[in-house]
Tab-separated table of C-alpha atoms in Angstrom:
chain	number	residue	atom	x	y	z
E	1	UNK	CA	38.505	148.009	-34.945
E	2	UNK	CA	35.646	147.965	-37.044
E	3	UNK	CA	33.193	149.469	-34.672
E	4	UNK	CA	35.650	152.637	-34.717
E	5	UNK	CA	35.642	152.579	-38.525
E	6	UNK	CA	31.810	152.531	-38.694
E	7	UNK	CA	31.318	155.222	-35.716
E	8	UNK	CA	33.927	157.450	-37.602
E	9	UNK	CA	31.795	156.977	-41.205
E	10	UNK	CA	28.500	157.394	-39.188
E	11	UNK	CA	30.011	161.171	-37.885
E	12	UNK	CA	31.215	161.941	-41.171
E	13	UNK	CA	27.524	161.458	-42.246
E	14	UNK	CA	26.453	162.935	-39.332
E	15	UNK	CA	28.419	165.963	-40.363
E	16	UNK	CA	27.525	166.331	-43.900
E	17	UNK	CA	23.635	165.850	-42.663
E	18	UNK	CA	24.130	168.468	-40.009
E	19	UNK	CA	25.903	170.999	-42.760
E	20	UNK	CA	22.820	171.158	-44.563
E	21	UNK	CA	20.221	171.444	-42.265
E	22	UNK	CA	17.591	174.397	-42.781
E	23	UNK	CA	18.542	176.602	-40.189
E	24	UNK	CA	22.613	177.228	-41.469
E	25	UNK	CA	21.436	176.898	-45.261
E	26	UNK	CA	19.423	180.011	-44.243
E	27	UNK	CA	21.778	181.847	-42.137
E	28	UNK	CA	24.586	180.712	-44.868
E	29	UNK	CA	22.077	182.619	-47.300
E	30	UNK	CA	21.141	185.912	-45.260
E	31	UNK	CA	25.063	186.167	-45.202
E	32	UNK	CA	25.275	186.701	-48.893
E	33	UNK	CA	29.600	187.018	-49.214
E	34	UNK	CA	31.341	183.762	-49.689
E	35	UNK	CA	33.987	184.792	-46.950
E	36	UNK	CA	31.280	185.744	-44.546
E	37	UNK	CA	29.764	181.968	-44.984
E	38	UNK	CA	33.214	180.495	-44.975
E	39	UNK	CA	33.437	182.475	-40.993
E	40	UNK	CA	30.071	181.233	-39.963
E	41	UNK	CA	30.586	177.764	-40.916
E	42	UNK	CA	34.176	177.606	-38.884
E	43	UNK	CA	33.049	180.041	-35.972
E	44	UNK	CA	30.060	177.479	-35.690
E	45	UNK	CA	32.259	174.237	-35.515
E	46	UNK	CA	34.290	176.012	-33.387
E	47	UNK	CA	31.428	176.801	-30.949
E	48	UNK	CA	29.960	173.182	-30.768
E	49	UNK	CA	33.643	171.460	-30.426
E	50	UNK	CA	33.986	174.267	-27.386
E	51	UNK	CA	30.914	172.232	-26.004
E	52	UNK	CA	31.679	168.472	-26.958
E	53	UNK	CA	35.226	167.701	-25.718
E	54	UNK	CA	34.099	168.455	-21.845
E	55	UNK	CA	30.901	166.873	-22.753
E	56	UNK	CA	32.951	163.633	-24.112
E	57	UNK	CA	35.517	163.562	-21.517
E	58	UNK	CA	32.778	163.576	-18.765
E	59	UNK	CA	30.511	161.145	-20.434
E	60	UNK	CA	33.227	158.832	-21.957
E	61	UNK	CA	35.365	158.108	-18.156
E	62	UNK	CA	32.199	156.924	-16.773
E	63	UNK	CA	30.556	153.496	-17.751
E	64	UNK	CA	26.798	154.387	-16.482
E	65	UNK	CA	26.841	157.857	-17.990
E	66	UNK	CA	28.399	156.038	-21.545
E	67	UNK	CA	24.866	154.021	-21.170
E	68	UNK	CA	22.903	156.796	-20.723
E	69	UNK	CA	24.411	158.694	-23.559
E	70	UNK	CA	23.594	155.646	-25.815
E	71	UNK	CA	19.940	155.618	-24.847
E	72	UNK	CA	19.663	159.151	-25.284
E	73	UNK	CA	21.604	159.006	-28.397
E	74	UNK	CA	18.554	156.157	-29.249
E	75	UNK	CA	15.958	159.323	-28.636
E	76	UNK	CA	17.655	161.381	-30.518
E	77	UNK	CA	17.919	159.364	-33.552
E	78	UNK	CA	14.102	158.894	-32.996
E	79	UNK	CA	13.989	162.332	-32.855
E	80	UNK	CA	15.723	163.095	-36.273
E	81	UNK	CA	13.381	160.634	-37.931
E	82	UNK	CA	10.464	162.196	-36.355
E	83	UNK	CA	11.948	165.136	-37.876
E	84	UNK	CA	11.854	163.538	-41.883
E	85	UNK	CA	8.854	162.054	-41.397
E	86	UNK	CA	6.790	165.184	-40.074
E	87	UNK	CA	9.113	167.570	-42.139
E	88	UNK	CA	9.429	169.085	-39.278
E	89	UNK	CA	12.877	170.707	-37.286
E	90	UNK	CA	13.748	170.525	-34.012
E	91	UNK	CA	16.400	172.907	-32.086
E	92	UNK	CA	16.427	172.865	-28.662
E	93	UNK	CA	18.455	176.222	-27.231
E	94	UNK	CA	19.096	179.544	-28.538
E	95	UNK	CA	19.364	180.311	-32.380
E	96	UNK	CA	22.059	182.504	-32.688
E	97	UNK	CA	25.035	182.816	-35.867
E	98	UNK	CA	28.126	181.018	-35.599
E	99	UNK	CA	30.380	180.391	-31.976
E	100	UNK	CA	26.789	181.106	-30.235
E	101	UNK	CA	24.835	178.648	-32.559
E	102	UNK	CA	27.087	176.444	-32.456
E	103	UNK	CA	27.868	175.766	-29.054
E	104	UNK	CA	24.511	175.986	-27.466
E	105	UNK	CA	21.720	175.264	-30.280
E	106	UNK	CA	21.332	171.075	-29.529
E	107	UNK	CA	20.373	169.506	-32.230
E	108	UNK	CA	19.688	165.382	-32.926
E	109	UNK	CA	23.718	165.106	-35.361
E	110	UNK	CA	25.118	166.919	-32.395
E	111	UNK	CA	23.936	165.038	-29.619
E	112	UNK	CA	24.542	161.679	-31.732
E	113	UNK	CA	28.502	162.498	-32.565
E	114	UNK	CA	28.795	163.341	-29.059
E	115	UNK	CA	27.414	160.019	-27.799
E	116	UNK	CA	29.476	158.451	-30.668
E	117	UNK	CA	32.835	160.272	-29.578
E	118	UNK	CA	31.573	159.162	-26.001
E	119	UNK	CA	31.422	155.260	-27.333
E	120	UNK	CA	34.565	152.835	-25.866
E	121	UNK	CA	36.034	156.475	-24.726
E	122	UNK	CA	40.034	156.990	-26.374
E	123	UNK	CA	40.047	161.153	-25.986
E	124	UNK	CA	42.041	160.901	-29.536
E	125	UNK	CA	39.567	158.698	-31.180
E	126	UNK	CA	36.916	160.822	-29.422
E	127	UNK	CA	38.628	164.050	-30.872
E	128	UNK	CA	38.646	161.938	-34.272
E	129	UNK	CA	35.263	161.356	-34.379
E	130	UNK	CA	34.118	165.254	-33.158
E	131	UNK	CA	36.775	166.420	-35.838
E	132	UNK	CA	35.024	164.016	-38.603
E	133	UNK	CA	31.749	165.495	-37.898
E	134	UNK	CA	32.958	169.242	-37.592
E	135	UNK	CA	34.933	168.922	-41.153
E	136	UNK	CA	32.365	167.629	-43.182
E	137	UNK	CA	29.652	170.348	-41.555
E	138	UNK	CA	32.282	173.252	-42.557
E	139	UNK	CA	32.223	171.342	-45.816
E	140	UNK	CA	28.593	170.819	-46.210
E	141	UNK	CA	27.908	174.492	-44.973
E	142	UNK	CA	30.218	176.847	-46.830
E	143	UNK	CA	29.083	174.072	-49.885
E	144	UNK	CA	25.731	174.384	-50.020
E	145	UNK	CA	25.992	177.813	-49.379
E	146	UNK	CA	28.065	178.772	-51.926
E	147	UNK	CA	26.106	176.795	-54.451
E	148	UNK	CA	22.845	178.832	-53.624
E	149	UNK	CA	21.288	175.411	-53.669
E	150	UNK	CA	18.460	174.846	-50.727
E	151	UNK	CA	18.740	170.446	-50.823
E	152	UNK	CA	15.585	169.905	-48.717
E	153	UNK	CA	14.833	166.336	-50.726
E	154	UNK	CA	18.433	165.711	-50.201
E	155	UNK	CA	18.749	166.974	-46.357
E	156	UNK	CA	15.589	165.071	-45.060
E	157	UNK	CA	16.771	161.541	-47.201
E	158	UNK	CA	20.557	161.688	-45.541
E	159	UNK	CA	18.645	162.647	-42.185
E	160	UNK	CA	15.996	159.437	-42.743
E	161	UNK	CA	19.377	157.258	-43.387
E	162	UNK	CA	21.243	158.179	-40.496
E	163	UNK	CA	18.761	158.288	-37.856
E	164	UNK	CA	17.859	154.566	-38.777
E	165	UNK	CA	21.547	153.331	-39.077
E	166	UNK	CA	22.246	155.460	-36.089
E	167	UNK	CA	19.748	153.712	-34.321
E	168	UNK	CA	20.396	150.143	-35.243
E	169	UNK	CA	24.104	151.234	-34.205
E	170	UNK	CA	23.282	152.432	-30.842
E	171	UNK	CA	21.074	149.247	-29.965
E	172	UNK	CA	24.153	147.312	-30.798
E	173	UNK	CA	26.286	148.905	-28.786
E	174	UNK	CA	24.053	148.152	-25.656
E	175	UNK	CA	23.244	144.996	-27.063
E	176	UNK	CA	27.086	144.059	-26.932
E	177	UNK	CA	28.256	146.094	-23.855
């Protein structure tokens, strides 16, 4: 299916995007020892796919709240180009390290890999597509990290890219459905 192919591309993206985002470069940094950044960066995935797989599974057996995801997925994409274009961040939640952060800081990747994992719900394309996005934030995390590099040129360009091809994505969806 080549909707599942693009969704599972767009999470990968998502991912990579959400790796590098201010708030885990700098907690990556305050960290200082490789291992200790290689921790937060899994203890954080772990914490947000403790979240999304009840999230999905509600969301995804139930047509009307599959909808609703997609339009909020639409405000959330708004959202994370509001964010490039003001160079500003949002979190919404607590900002703790790792299992904490990462299961209850909402931000605009997590919210759209959830309502992509949500999308023509399959719980193993649904774990696919979470697993896509929590591999390439590990990546882009203990990465960026361990480079010392701070990528805010690159981070708010990937962010501009996906929130508009996440957007024209999610308008398809309901345009088709």
């Amino acid at each position: 299916m080549k909707l599942n192919v693009d969704a599972l591309l767009l999470s990968l993206l998502l991912g990579l995007s959400h790796g590098i985002e201010p708030d885990h470069v700098a907690t990556a940094r305050l960290l200082k020892s490789k291992r200790k950044i290689v921790e937060f960066a899994l203890s954080h995935s772990a914490g947000f796919l403790i979240i999304a797989i009840p999230i999905v599974i509600f969301i995804g057996s139930n047509r009307i709240f599959e909808f609703i995801a997609d339009i909020i997925g639409i405000i959330f994409s708004i959202l994370l180009l509001i964010e490039v274009i003001l160079d500003k961040e949002f979190d919404i939640g607590a900002n703790k390290a790792g299992l904490l952060q990462g299961a209850f800081v909402i931000t605009p990747t997590k919210v759209l890999v959830i309502v992509l994992a949500s999308t023509d719900y399959n719980l193993i394309y649904s774990a696919e597509i979470i697993l896509a996005f929590i591999l390439a934030s590990i990546f882009s995390i203990s990465a960026l990290a361990i480079l010392n590099l701070i990528p805010k040129r690159i981070y708010k360009f990937v962010d501009g890219i996906i929130a508009i091809v996440t957007i024209t994505y999610l308008i398809s969806l309901l345009v088709i459905n």
